[in-house]
Amino acid sequence: MKRKITLKQIARELDVSISTVSKALRNSPEISEDTKQKVQAFAKLYNYRPNNIALSLKNRKTNTIGILIPEIVHHFFSKVIRGVELVANKRGYNVIVGLSNESFSKEVINMEMLANGSIDGFILSISKETQQLQDFHHFNETMSQGMPIVMFDRVVSDINCDKVIVDDLKGAKNAVEKLIKNDCKSIALITTKDYVSVGKLRTQGYLEALESHKIQPKAELILKIDDTLEYESNLEALEKEIEQLFKSNEKIDGIFAVNELYALSAMKVARKLGFDIPNDIQVIGFTDGVLSKHSTPSLTTVSQHAQQMGERAADLLINKLENKIETEEEEFQTIVIATELIERESTK
Amino acid sequence: MKRKITLKQIARELDVSISTVSKALRNSPEISEDTKQKVQAFAKLYNYRPNNIALSLKNRKTNTIGILIPEIVHHFFSKVIRGVELVANKRGYNVIVGLSNESFSKEVINMEMLANGSIDGFILSISKETQQLQDFHHFNETMSQGMPIVMFDRVVSDINCDKVIVDDLKGAKNAVEKLIKNDCKSIALITTKDYVSVGKLRTQGYLEALESHKIQPKAELILKIDDTLEYESNLEALEKEIEQLFKSNEKIDGIFAVNELYALSAMKVARKLGFDIPNDIQVIGFTDGVLSKHSTPSLTTVSQHAQQMGERAADLLINKLENKIETEEEEFQTIVIATELIERESTK
DNA sequence: TTTTAACACGAAAACGTTTTCGTTTGTGTA
DNA sequence: TACACAAACGAAAACGTTTTCGTGTTAAAA
């Protein structure tokens, strides 16, 4: 087991100085052709590669970006990671992943671990608990130390940093308007409690769509789920709530759900109650998941272009890292990714 | 924007040496109580944290593990990552992610990037292209430089390293035996071409199950899909092939598919042809995906315990990293994770 | 022959730590 | 008084690079 070879070892073997080796390998004109050839040949033979850690220390730059997300077993987030990885790799960066598991403290700890030199900047989406607590000191501290942050999807408007978001409001509005155009008269909304920023915006989109078509929103058609619970393990409870919704509002003929699972559950319950989709009830979800595509009937959804979000976020961050012009009064961008309504079988 | 504070700065401010600061912060008995208090207070005030990169360089240890997988938008792999991250974090390690995108060259490049000091060891699952090419030099080179590797799921038996695998053969055999017990007389297999190691093993499990029940396997009941194509984009082609399978074998009453999508497609086609699941045809898939749980009917599957695989792999790697007893003739383990048949609606 | 300039290379600092091994000071002992 | 010894601290090396700034040698110019 031969350890990796270093400049020092090459220098000793060839009886030259470390500086000479370094320069020879970088093809410096200071070094004679003879020496260059000798050194380069030797380096190739022993498969020399500069040590990244030493480079990072010297350059005070790791060429690594940290991505901090609430959950990785999640179609949306993994697609974002793919986008980030794609451009990061293309631009010579590595990606280090931290998971907050929706917990505030894990988010803070993870940030601190990574902020101590391991990475050059952050791409992150904040945890639910952080959204509830409204405690953002760790973001501010990190940024005040000169480490740039790009937030995506779940962002916090009070913080001054680059952001990549999806147009939740407009996406939701379009979806609901689609239902209205398709002749739905009584459209229910299945959403989350309001502290989830995206849930709130999508709810607002629903309301605006109704309003702009002179439809009076009814409180009993809006079901707000408490999603601090893991959904996967609380499917039955969710389905019960939805069933209740259907039973107390018999005229429901359209459903807009703020995520995939709510939409799927709604379809399942509807079918169980004897409704036909899309003839009796039309359903639209908000997501980028696999379930929508493969469910029966397949689900019409508002696509968020998750991978593109990741790509844009990575480009934003790397641009900032490489243009450190140290211009005081820096400015931050917010990129809004347009949503797209993907029509499938759950709507007419 | 104040940069992170260093030992040197603290030393200068307090008019002591760097060594004293370092020792004071680590509570060395060499330093007087007075000085310790002074230094520690100052450090706390300025939120001093040692620089990870400098530590890595000094200790020749990064406390970071690299995970290299073919694809991240994939339920199985993301669950593995979650497992890895979980124990890595608990044991004080960070996780850096590389994606090969099923490409040999990207796998090699990613390995080389990370092997140059960025990480202490690898957890990986090899790409399809690498499996086809049977070119494993990069693994051998990496290991010969003293960097440990743990392979999971898609492993290569010729390479001597720690491995975490699922008992593909037995899992498949159990599944098929379940179908046999459920009175299936004509069981079809939907699998991949043989170069995919797991596909091959699962096929073998299918054959062994038949054999042990004195059932003669029929070539026409075995459909081998070329999965070099992205499945998602070639769904129709896949469904055509399956439809053909059904039409030329009218007596099929059971299906074992080596992954989720094949199973789902089979169900879809079966329904389209007027079969009832599970009464006319029973279906079992092999996977850990979300689709199985939420499809209608929900799919009986062989679960691979992906997260557990990740956890075991991480423990294996970290143990090796921390027990570097430099005993020549080191030995490698292969951990086999038992599969579990999760019965849902697609079987009786 | 002397001066100059190009050439080829080496020494050393720097990045931020930790740790080993002095060195100084003060105190107690012979 | 001389000596040993502990206490408290500092200098320096080391991890592996890159880069700046010498420095010595040689060949060309004066």
JSON list of N, CA, C and O (backbone and C1' of nucleotides) in Angstrom, two decimals, chain B residues 17 19-20 23 30 32 35 58, chain D residues 8-12 14-16:
[
{"chain": "B", "resi": 17, "resn": "SER", "atom": "N", "xyz": [1.49, 33.60, 22.63]},
{"chain": "B", "resi": 17, "resn": "SER", "atom": "CA", "xyz": [1.87, 32.89, 21.40]},
{"chain": "B", "resi": 17, "resn": "SER", "atom": "C", "xyz": [0.72, 32.02, 20.90]},
{"chain": "B", "resi": 17, "resn": "SER", "atom": "O", "xyz": [-0.23, 31.73, 21.63]},
{"chain": "B", "resi": 19, "resn": "SER", "atom": "N", "xyz": [0.85, 28.93, 20.20]},
{"chain": "B", "resi": 19, "resn": "SER", "atom": "CA", "xyz": [0.83, 27.66, 20.94]},
{"chain": "B", "resi": 19, "resn": "SER", "atom": "C", "xyz": [0.01, 27.80, 22.21]},
{"chain": "B", "resi": 19, "resn": "SER", "atom": "O", "xyz": [-0.78, 26.93, 22.55]},
{"chain": "B", "resi": 20, "resn": "THR", "atom": "N", "xyz": [0.21, 28.89, 22.90]},
{"chain": "B", "resi": 20, "resn": "THR", "atom": "CA", "xyz": [-0.50, 29.09, 24.15]},
{"chain": "B", "resi": 20, "resn": "THR", "atom": "C", "xyz": [-2.01, 29.12, 23.92]},
{"chain": "B", "resi": 20, "resn": "THR", "atom": "O", "xyz": [-2.77, 28.50, 24.66]},
{"chain": "B", "resi": 23, "resn": "LYS", "atom": "N", "xyz": [-3.24, 25.61, 23.17]},
{"chain": "B", "resi": 23, "resn": "LYS", "atom": "CA", "xyz": [-3.28, 24.77, 24.37]},
{"chain": "B", "resi": 23, "resn": "LYS", "atom": "C", "xyz": [-4.37, 25.23, 25.33]},
{"chain": "B", "resi": 23, "resn": "LYS", "atom": "O", "xyz": [-5.07, 24.41, 25.93]},
{"chain": "B", "resi": 30, "resn": "GLU", "atom": "N", "xyz": [-0.69, 22.56, 30.90]},
{"chain": "B", "resi": 30, "resn": "GLU", "atom": "CA", "xyz": [0.52, 23.39, 30.77]},
{"chain": "B", "resi": 30, "resn": "GLU", "atom": "C", "xyz": [0.24, 24.87, 30.99]},
{"chain": "B", "resi": 30, "resn": "GLU", "atom": "O", "xyz": [1.14, 25.64, 31.27]},
{"chain": "B", "resi": 32, "resn": "SER", "atom": "N", "xyz": [-1.72, 28.21, 32.60]},
{"chain": "B", "resi": 32, "resn": "SER", "atom": "CA", "xyz": [-2.27, 28.64, 33.89]},
{"chain": "B", "resi": 32, "resn": "SER", "atom": "C", "xyz": [-3.76, 28.94, 33.77]},
{"chain": "B", "resi": 32, "resn": "SER", "atom": "O", "xyz": [-4.26, 29.27, 32.70]},
{"chain": "B", "resi": 35, "resn": "THR", "atom": "N", "xyz": [-4.63, 32.43, 32.26]},
{"chain": "B", "resi": 35, "resn": "THR", "atom": "CA", "xyz": [-4.51, 32.53, 30.81]},
{"chain": "B", "resi": 35, "resn": "THR", "atom": "C", "xyz": [-5.63, 31.77, 30.11]},
{"chain": "B", "resi": 35, "resn": "THR", "atom": "O", "xyz": [-6.22, 32.25, 29.15]},
{"chain": "B", "resi": 58, "resn": "LYS", "atom": "N", "xyz": [-3.37, 18.77, 8.78]},
{"chain": "B", "resi": 58, "resn": "LYS", "atom": "CA", "xyz": [-2.49, 18.36, 9.87]},
{"chain": "B", "resi": 58, "resn": "LYS", "atom": "C", "xyz": [-2.67, 16.89, 10.22]},
{"chain": "B", "resi": 58, "resn": "LYS", "atom": "O", "xyz": [-1.70, 16.15, 10.36]},
{"chain": "D", "resi": 8, "resn": "DA", "atom": "P", "xyz": [1.30, 27.25, 36.51]},
{"chain": "D", "resi": 8, "resn": "DA", "atom": "O5'", "xyz": [1.97, 27.98, 35.26]},
{"chain": "D", "resi": 8, "resn": "DA", "atom": "C5'", "xyz": [2.56, 29.26, 35.46]},
{"chain": "D", "resi": 8, "resn": "DA", "atom": "C4'", "xyz": [3.10, 29.72, 34.13]},
{"chain": "D", "resi": 8, "resn": "DA", "atom": "C3'", "xyz": [2.09, 29.68, 32.98]},
{"chain": "D", "resi": 8, "resn": "DA", "atom": "O3'", "xyz": [2.01, 30.99, 32.43]},
{"chain": "D", "resi": 8, "resn": "DA", "atom": "C1'", "xyz": [4.13, 28.68, 32.34]},
{"chain": "D", "resi": 9, "resn": "DC", "atom": "P", "xyz": [0.90, 31.27, 31.32]},
{"chain": "D", "resi": 9, "resn": "DC", "atom": "O5'", "xyz": [1.81, 31.14, 30.03]},
{"chain": "D", "resi": 9, "resn": "DC", "atom": "C5'", "xyz": [2.84, 32.13, 29.84]},
{"chain": "D", "resi": 9, "resn": "DC", "atom": "C4'", "xyz": [3.89, 31.58, 28.93]},
{"chain": "D", "resi": 9, "resn": "DC", "atom": "C3'", "xyz": [3.53, 31.55, 27.44]},
{"chain": "D", "resi": 9, "resn": "DC", "atom": "O3'", "xyz": [3.97, 32.75, 26.85]},
{"chain": "D", "resi": 9, "resn": "DC", "atom": "C1'", "xyz": [4.97, 29.75, 28.14]},
{"chain": "D", "resi": 10, "resn": "DG", "atom": "P", "xyz": [3.58, 33.06, 25.34]},
{"chain": "D", "resi": 10, "resn": "DG", "atom": "O5'", "xyz": [4.87, 32.55, 24.56]},
{"chain": "D", "resi": 10, "resn": "DG", "atom": "C5'", "xyz": [6.15, 33.00, 25.00]},
{"chain": "D", "resi": 10, "resn": "DG", "atom": "C4'", "xyz": [7.23, 32.40, 24.12]},
{"chain": "D", "resi": 10, "resn": "DG", "atom": "C3'", "xyz": [6.95, 32.48, 22.62]},
{"chain": "D", "resi": 10, "resn": "DG", "atom": "O3'", "xyz": [8.19, 32.72, 21.97]},
{"chain": "D", "resi": 10, "resn": "DG", "atom": "C1'", "xyz": [7.18, 30.21, 23.24]},
{"chain": "D", "resi": 11, "resn": "DA", "atom": "P", "xyz": [8.22, 33.13, 20.46]},
{"chain": "D", "resi": 11, "resn": "DA", "atom": "O5'", "xyz": [9.38, 32.20, 19.87]},
{"chain": "D", "resi": 11, "resn": "DA", "atom": "C5'", "xyz": [10.07, 31.30, 20.73]},
{"chain": "D", "resi": 11, "resn": "DA", "atom": "C4'", "xyz": [10.90, 30.33, 19.90]},
{"chain": "D", "resi": 11, "resn": "DA", "atom": "C3'", "xyz": [10.86, 30.51, 18.39]},
{"chain": "D", "resi": 11, "resn": "DA", "atom": "O3'", "xyz": [12.05, 29.95, 17.86]},
{"chain": "D", "resi": 11, "resn": "DA", "atom": "C1'", "xyz": [9.69, 28.53, 18.97]},
{"chain": "D", "resi": 12, "resn": "DA", "atom": "P", "xyz": [12.30, 29.95, 16.28]},
{"chain": "D", "resi": 12, "resn": "DA", "atom": "O5'", "xyz": [11.83, 28.49, 15.84]},
{"chain": "D", "resi": 12, "resn": "DA", "atom": "C5'", "xyz": [12.23, 27.38, 16.63]},
{"chain": "D", "resi": 12, "resn": "DA", "atom": "C4'", "xyz": [11.73, 26.09, 16.01]},
{"chain": "D", "resi": 12, "resn": "DA", "atom": "C3'", "xyz": [11.55, 26.14, 14.48]},
{"chain": "D", "resi": 12, "resn": "DA", "atom": "O3'", "xyz": [11.85, 24.86, 13.99]},
{"chain": "D", "resi": 12, "resn": "DA", "atom": "C1'", "xyz": [9.51, 25.61, 15.45]},
{"chain": "D", "resi": 14, "resn": "DA", "atom": "P", "xyz": [10.13, 18.77, 10.17]},
{"chain": "D", "resi": 14, "resn": "DA", "atom": "O5'", "xyz": [8.67, 18.23, 9.85]},
{"chain": "D", "resi": 14, "resn": "DA", "atom": "C5'", "xyz": [7.93, 17.55, 10.87]},
{"chain": "D", "resi": 14, "resn": "DA", "atom": "C4'", "xyz": [6.46, 17.73, 10.58]},
{"chain": "D", "resi": 14, "resn": "DA", "atom": "C3'", "xyz": [6.14, 17.76, 9.08]},
{"chain": "D", "resi": 14, "resn": "DA", "atom": "O3'", "xyz": [5.57, 16.52, 8.68]},
{"chain": "D", "resi": 14, "resn": "DA", "atom": "C1'", "xyz": [4.91, 19.39, 10.33]},
{"chain": "D", "resi": 15, "resn": "DC", "atom": "P", "xyz": [5.61, 16.18, 7.09]},
{"chain": "D", "resi": 15, "resn": "DC", "atom": "O5'", "xyz": [4.08, 16.11, 6.67]},
{"chain": "D", "resi": 15, "resn": "DC", "atom": "C5'", "xyz": [3.04, 15.76, 7.56]},
{"chain": "D", "resi": 15, "resn": "DC", "atom": "C4'", "xyz": [1.77, 16.43, 7.11]},
{"chain": "D", "resi": 15, "resn": "DC", "atom": "C3'", "xyz": [1.77, 16.83, 5.63]},
{"chain": "D", "resi": 15, "resn": "DC", "atom": "O3'", "xyz": [1.23, 15.77, 4.86]},
{"chain": "D", "resi": 15, "resn": "DC", "atom": "C1'", "xyz": [0.86, 18.55, 7.05]},
{"chain": "D", "resi": 16, "resn": "DG", "atom": "P", "xyz": [2.03, 15.29, 3.52]},
{"chain": "D", "resi": 16, "resn": "DG", "atom": "O5'", "xyz": [1.68, 16.41, 2.44]},
{"chain": "D", "resi": 16, "resn": "DG", "atom": "C5'", "xyz": [0.36, 16.50, 1.97]},
{"chain": "D", "resi": 16, "resn": "DG", "atom": "C4'", "xyz": [0.26, 17.68, 1.04]},
{"chain": "D", "resi": 16, "resn": "DG", "atom": "C3'", "xyz": [1.27, 17.68, -0.11]},
{"chain": "D", "resi": 16, "resn": "DG", "atom": "O3'", "xyz": [0.57, 17.95, -1.30]},
{"chain": "D", "resi": 16, "resn": "DG", "atom": "C1'", "xyz": [1.33, 19.74, 1.04]}
]
